[in-house]
mmCIF file of C-alpha atoms and ligand atoms in Angstrom:
data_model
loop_
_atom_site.group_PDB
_atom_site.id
_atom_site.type_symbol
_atom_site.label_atom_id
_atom_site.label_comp_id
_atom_site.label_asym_id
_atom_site.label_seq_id
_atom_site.Cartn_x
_atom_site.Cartn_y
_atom_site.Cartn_z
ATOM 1 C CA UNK A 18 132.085 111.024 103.898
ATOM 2 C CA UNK A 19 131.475 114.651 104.915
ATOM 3 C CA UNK A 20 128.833 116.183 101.786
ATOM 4 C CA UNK A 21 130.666 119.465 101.198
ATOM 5 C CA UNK A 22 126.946 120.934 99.847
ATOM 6 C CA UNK A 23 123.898 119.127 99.598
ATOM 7 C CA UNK A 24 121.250 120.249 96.883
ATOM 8 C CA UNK A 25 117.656 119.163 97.598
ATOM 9 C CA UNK A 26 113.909 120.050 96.638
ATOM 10 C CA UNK A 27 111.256 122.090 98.326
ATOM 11 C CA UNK A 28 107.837 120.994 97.181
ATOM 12 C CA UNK A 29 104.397 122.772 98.292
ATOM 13 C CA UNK A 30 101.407 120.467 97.511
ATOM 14 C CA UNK A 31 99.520 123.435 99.055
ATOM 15 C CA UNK A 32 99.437 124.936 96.083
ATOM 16 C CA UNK A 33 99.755 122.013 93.843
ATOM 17 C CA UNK A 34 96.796 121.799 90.906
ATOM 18 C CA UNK A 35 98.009 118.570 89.817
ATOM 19 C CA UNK A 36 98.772 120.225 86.447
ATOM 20 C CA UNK A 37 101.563 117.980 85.605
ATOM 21 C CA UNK A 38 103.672 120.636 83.910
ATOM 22 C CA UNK A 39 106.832 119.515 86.155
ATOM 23 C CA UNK A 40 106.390 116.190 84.739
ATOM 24 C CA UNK A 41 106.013 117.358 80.849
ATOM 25 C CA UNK A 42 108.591 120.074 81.378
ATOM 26 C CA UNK A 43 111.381 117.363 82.495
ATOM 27 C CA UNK A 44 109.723 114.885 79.679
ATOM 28 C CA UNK A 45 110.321 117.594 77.454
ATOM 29 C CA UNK A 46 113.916 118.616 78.333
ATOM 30 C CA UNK A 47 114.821 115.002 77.274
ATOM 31 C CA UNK A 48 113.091 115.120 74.120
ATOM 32 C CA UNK A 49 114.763 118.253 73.264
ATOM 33 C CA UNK A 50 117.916 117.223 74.036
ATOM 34 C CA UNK A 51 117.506 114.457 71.642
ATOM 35 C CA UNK A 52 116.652 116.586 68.554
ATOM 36 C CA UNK A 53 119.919 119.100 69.734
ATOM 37 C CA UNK A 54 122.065 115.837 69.215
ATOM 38 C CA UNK A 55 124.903 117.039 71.108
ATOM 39 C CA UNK A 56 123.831 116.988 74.406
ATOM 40 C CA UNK A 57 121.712 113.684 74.841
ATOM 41 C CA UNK A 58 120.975 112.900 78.928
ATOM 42 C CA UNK A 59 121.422 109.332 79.208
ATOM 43 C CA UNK A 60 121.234 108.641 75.716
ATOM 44 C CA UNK A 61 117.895 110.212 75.537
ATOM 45 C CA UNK A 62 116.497 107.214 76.821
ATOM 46 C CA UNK A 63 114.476 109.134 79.847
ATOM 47 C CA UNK A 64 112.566 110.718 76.803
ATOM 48 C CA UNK A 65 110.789 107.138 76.194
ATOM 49 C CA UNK A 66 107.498 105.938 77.031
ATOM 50 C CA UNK A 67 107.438 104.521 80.927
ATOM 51 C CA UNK A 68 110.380 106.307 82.084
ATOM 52 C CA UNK A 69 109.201 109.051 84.009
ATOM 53 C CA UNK A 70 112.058 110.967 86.126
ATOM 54 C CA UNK A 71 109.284 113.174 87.728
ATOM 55 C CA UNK A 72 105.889 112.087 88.451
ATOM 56 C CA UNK A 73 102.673 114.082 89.824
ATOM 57 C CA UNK A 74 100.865 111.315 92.013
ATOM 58 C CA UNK A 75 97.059 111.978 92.965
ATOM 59 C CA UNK A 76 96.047 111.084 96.372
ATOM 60 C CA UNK A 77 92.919 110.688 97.843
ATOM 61 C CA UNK A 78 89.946 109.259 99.544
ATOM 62 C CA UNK A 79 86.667 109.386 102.012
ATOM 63 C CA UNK A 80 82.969 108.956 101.244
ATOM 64 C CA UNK A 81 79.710 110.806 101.129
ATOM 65 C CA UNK A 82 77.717 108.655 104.514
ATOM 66 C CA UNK A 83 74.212 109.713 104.993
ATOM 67 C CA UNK A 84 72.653 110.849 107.989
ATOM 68 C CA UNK A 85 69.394 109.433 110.306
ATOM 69 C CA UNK A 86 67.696 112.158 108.776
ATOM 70 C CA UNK A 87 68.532 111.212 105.472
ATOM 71 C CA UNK A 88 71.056 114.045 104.673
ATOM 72 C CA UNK A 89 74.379 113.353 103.124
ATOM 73 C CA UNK A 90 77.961 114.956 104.218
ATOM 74 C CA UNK A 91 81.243 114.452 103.391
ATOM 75 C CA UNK A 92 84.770 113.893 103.860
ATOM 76 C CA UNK A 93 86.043 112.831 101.099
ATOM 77 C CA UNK A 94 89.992 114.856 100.035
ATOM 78 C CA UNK A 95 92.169 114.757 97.324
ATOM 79 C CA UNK A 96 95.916 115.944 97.031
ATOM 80 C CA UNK A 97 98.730 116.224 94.502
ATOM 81 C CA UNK A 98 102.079 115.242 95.208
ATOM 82 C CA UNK A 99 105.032 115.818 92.839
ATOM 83 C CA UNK A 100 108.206 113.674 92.938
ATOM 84 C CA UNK A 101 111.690 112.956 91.677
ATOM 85 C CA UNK A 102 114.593 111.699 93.173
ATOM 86 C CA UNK A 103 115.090 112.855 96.452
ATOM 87 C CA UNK A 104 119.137 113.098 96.656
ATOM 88 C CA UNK A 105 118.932 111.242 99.742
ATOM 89 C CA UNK A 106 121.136 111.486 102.517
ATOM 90 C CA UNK A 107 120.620 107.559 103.539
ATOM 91 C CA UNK A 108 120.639 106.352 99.686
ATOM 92 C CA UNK A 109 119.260 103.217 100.065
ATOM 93 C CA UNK A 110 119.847 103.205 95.871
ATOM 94 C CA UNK A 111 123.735 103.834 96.747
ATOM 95 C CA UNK A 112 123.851 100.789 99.571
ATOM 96 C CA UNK A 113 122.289 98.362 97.269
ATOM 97 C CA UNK A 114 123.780 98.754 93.889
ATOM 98 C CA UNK A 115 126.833 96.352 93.856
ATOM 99 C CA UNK A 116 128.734 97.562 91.306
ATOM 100 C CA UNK A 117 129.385 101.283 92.682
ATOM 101 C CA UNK A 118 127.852 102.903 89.526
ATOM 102 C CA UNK A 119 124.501 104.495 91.765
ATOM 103 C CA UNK A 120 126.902 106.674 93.915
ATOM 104 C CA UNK A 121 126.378 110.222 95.623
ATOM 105 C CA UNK A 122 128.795 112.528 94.760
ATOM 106 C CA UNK A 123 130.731 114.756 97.530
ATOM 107 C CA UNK A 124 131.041 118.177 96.016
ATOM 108 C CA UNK A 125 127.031 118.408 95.944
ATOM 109 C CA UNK A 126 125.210 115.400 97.264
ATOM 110 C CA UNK A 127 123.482 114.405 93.445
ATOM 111 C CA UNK A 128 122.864 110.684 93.483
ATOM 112 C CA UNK A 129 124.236 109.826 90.098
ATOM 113 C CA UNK A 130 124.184 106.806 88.061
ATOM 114 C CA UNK A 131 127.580 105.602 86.357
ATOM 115 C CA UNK A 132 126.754 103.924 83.288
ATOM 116 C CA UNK A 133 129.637 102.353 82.202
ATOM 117 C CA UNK A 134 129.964 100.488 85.375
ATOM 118 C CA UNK A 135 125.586 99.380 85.475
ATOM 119 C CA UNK A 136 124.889 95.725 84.866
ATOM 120 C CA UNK A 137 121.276 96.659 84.875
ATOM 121 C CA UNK A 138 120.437 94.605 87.483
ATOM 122 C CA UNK A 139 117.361 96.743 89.033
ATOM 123 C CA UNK A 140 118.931 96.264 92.773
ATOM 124 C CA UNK A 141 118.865 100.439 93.056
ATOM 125 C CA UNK A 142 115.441 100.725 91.838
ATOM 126 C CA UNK A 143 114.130 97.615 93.785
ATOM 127 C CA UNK A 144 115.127 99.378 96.974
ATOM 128 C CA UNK A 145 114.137 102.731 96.434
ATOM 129 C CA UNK A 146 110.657 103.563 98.458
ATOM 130 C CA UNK A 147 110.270 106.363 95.580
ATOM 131 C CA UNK A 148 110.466 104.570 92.323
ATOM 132 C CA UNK A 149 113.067 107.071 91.297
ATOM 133 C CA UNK A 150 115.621 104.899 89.208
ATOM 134 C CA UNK A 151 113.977 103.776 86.588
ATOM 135 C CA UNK A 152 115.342 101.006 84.124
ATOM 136 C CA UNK A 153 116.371 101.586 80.328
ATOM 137 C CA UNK A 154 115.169 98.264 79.080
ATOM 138 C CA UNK A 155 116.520 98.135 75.601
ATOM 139 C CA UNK A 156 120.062 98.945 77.112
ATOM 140 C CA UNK A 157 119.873 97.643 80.746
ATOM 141 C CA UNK A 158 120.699 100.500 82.293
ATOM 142 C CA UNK A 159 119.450 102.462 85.007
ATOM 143 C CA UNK A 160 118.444 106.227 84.575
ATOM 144 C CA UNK A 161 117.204 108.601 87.045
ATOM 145 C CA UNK A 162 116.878 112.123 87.701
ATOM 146 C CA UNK A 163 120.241 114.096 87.737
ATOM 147 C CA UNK A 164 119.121 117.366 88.970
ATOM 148 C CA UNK A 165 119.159 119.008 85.641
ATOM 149 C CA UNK A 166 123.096 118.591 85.834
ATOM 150 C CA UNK A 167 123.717 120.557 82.655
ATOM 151 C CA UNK A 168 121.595 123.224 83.944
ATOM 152 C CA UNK A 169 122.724 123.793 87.595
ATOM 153 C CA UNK A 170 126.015 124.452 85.645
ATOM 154 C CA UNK A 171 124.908 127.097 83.564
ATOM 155 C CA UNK A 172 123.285 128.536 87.113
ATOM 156 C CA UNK A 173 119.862 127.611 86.261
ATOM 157 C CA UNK A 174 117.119 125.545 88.156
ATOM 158 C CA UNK A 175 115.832 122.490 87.262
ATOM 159 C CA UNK A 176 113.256 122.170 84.029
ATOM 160 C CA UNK A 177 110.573 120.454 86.694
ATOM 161 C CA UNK A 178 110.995 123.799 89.184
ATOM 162 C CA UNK A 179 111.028 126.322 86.500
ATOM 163 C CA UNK A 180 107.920 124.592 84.560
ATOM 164 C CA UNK A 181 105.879 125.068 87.221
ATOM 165 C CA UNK A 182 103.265 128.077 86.931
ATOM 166 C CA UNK A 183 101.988 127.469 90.374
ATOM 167 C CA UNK A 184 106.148 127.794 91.947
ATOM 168 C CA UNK A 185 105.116 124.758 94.102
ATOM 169 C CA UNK A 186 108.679 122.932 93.551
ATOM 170 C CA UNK A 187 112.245 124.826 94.345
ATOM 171 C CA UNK A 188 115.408 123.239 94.506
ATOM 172 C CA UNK A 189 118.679 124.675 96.007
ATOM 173 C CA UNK A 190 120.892 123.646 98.610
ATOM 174 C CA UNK A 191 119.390 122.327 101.792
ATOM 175 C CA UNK A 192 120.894 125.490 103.427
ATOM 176 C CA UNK A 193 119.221 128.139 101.606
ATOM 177 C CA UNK A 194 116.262 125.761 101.429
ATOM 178 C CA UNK A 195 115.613 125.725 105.015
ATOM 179 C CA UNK A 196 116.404 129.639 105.450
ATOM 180 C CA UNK A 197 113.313 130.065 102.925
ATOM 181 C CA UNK A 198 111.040 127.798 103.847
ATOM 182 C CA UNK A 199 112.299 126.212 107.663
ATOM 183 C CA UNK A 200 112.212 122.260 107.709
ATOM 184 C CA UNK A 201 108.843 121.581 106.264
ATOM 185 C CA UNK A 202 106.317 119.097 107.584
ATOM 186 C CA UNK A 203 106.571 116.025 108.743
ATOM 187 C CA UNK A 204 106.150 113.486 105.380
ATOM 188 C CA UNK A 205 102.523 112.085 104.187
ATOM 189 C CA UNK A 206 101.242 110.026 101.846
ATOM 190 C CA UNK A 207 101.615 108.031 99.764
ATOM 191 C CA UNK A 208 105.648 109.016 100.547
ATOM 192 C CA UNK A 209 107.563 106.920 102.819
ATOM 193 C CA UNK A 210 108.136 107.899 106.057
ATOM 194 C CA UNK A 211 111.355 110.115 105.480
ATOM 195 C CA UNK A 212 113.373 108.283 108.334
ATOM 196 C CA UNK A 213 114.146 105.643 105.164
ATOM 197 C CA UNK A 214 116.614 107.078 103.229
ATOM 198 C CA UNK A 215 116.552 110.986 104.966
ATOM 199 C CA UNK A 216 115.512 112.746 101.543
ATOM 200 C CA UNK A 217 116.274 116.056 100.826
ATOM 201 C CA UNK A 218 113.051 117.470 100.406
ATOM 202 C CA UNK A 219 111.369 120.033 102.505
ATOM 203 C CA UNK A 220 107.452 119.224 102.139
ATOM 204 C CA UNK A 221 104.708 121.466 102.505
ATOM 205 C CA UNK A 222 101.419 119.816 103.151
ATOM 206 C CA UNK A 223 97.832 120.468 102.582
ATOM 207 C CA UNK A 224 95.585 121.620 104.831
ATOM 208 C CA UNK A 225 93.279 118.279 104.584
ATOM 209 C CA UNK A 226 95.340 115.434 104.760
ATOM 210 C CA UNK A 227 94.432 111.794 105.751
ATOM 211 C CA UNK A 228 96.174 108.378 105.577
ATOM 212 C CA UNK A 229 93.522 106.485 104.405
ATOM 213 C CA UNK A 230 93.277 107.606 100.697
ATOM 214 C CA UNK A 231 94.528 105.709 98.059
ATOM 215 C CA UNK A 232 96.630 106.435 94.546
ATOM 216 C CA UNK A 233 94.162 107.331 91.938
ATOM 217 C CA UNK A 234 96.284 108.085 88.973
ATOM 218 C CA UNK A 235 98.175 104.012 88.970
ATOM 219 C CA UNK A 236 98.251 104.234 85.172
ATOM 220 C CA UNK A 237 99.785 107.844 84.714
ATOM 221 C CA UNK A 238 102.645 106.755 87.286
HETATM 222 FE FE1 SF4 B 13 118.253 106.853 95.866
HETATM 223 FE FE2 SF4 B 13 115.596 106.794 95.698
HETATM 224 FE FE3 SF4 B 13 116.768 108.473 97.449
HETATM 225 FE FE4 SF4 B 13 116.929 108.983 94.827
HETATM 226 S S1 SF4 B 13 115.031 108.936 96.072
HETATM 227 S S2 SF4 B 13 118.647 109.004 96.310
HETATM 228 S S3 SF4 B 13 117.036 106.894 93.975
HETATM 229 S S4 SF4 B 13 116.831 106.203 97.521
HETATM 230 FE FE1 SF4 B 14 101.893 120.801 90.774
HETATM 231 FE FE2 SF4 B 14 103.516 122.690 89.793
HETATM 232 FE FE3 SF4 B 14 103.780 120.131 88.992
HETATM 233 FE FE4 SF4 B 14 101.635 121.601 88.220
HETATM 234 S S1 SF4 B 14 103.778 121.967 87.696
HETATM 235 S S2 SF4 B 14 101.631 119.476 88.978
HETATM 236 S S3 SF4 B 14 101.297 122.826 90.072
HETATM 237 S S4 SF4 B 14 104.113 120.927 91.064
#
């Protein structure tokens, strides 16, 4: 299938604060959507509790270690990383859903969910390494992020990238993407390595990164 235009997300965890505001802000398009009544994004479900489209995850790690002279130092880090769905190129979502109703449309490379056509099964979610579809329980059916489809055609940006105040997250094509910000670096964690499912998202790292933290925010996640 040749992707006639392929939107993805730029996200700069350099300037992350962790504020969570990309999370609320798509929380909160949801909920609103609900009380407007005529425009409900999959059924409003996505506005429940443990459905979270976006997520903020906190990262870190190291010790204090003391010194033979008693002295303490440091190198302890701590980083913020913001995701959605990734509108992957390699959908591993798309491959495993065996119905057809996780599918990546053509015209603009969304990875969309067809509902009338979900058993519920989980199979997408299961093999996602991001945790992006998430499961409508009292329906069985699987949501995820759509981009902010109603907004991209009204020619505005998604509610995560315009919440936040720190303009850490753009999304656009990958064309224009790249011509702003080049390819990005190479993924870190606690993301896959991007050779998975070849998201489109252009990261920008910190300066102090390390592979041996851990999550620290399980519960919010
Ligand atoms: Fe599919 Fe997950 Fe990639 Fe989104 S992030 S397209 S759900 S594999
Ligand atoms: Fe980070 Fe921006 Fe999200 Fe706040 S709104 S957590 S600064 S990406």
């Amino acid at each position: 299938m040749t992707q006639e235009t392929q939107y993805g997300f730029y996200f700069d965890s350099s300037k992350c604060t962790g504020c969570k505001t990309c999370h609320v802000s798509c929380k909160d398009r949801l909920v609103g959507n609900i009380r407007g009544g005529d425009d409900v994004v999959n059924g409003g479900v996505a506005a429940l509790p443990g459905i979270l489209w976006r997520r903020v995850y906190e990262y870190g790690g190291g010790d204090w270690l003391q010194n033979a002279d008693g002295s303490y130092e440091q190198d302890v880090f701590a980083y913020y990383m913001s995701i959605g769905c990734n509108h992957c190129s390699e959908p591993v979502c798309v491959k495993a859903c065996p119905t057809g109703a996780m599918h990546k449309r053509q015209k603009d490379g969304l990875v969309l969910v067809e509902e009338d056509i979900c058993i519920g099964c989980g199979a997408c979610s299961r093999a996602c390494p991001y945790d992006a579809p998430q499961l409508d329980e009292a329906r069985k059916v699987m949501t995820k992020c759509d981009g902010c489809l109603d907004r991209l055609e009204a020619g505005k940006v998604p509610m995560c990238v315009e919440g936040c105040p720190l303009r850490a997250l753009d999304f656009d094509t990958m064309e224009n993407l790249i011509a702003k910000y080049g390819e990005g670096d190479a993924h870190i964690a606690p993301l896959p390595s991007s050779s998975v499912t070849s998201p489109n998202l252009i990261l920008k790292t910190p300066r102090k990164i390390r592979s041996t933290g851990r999550i620290l925010n399980v519960r919010e996640v």
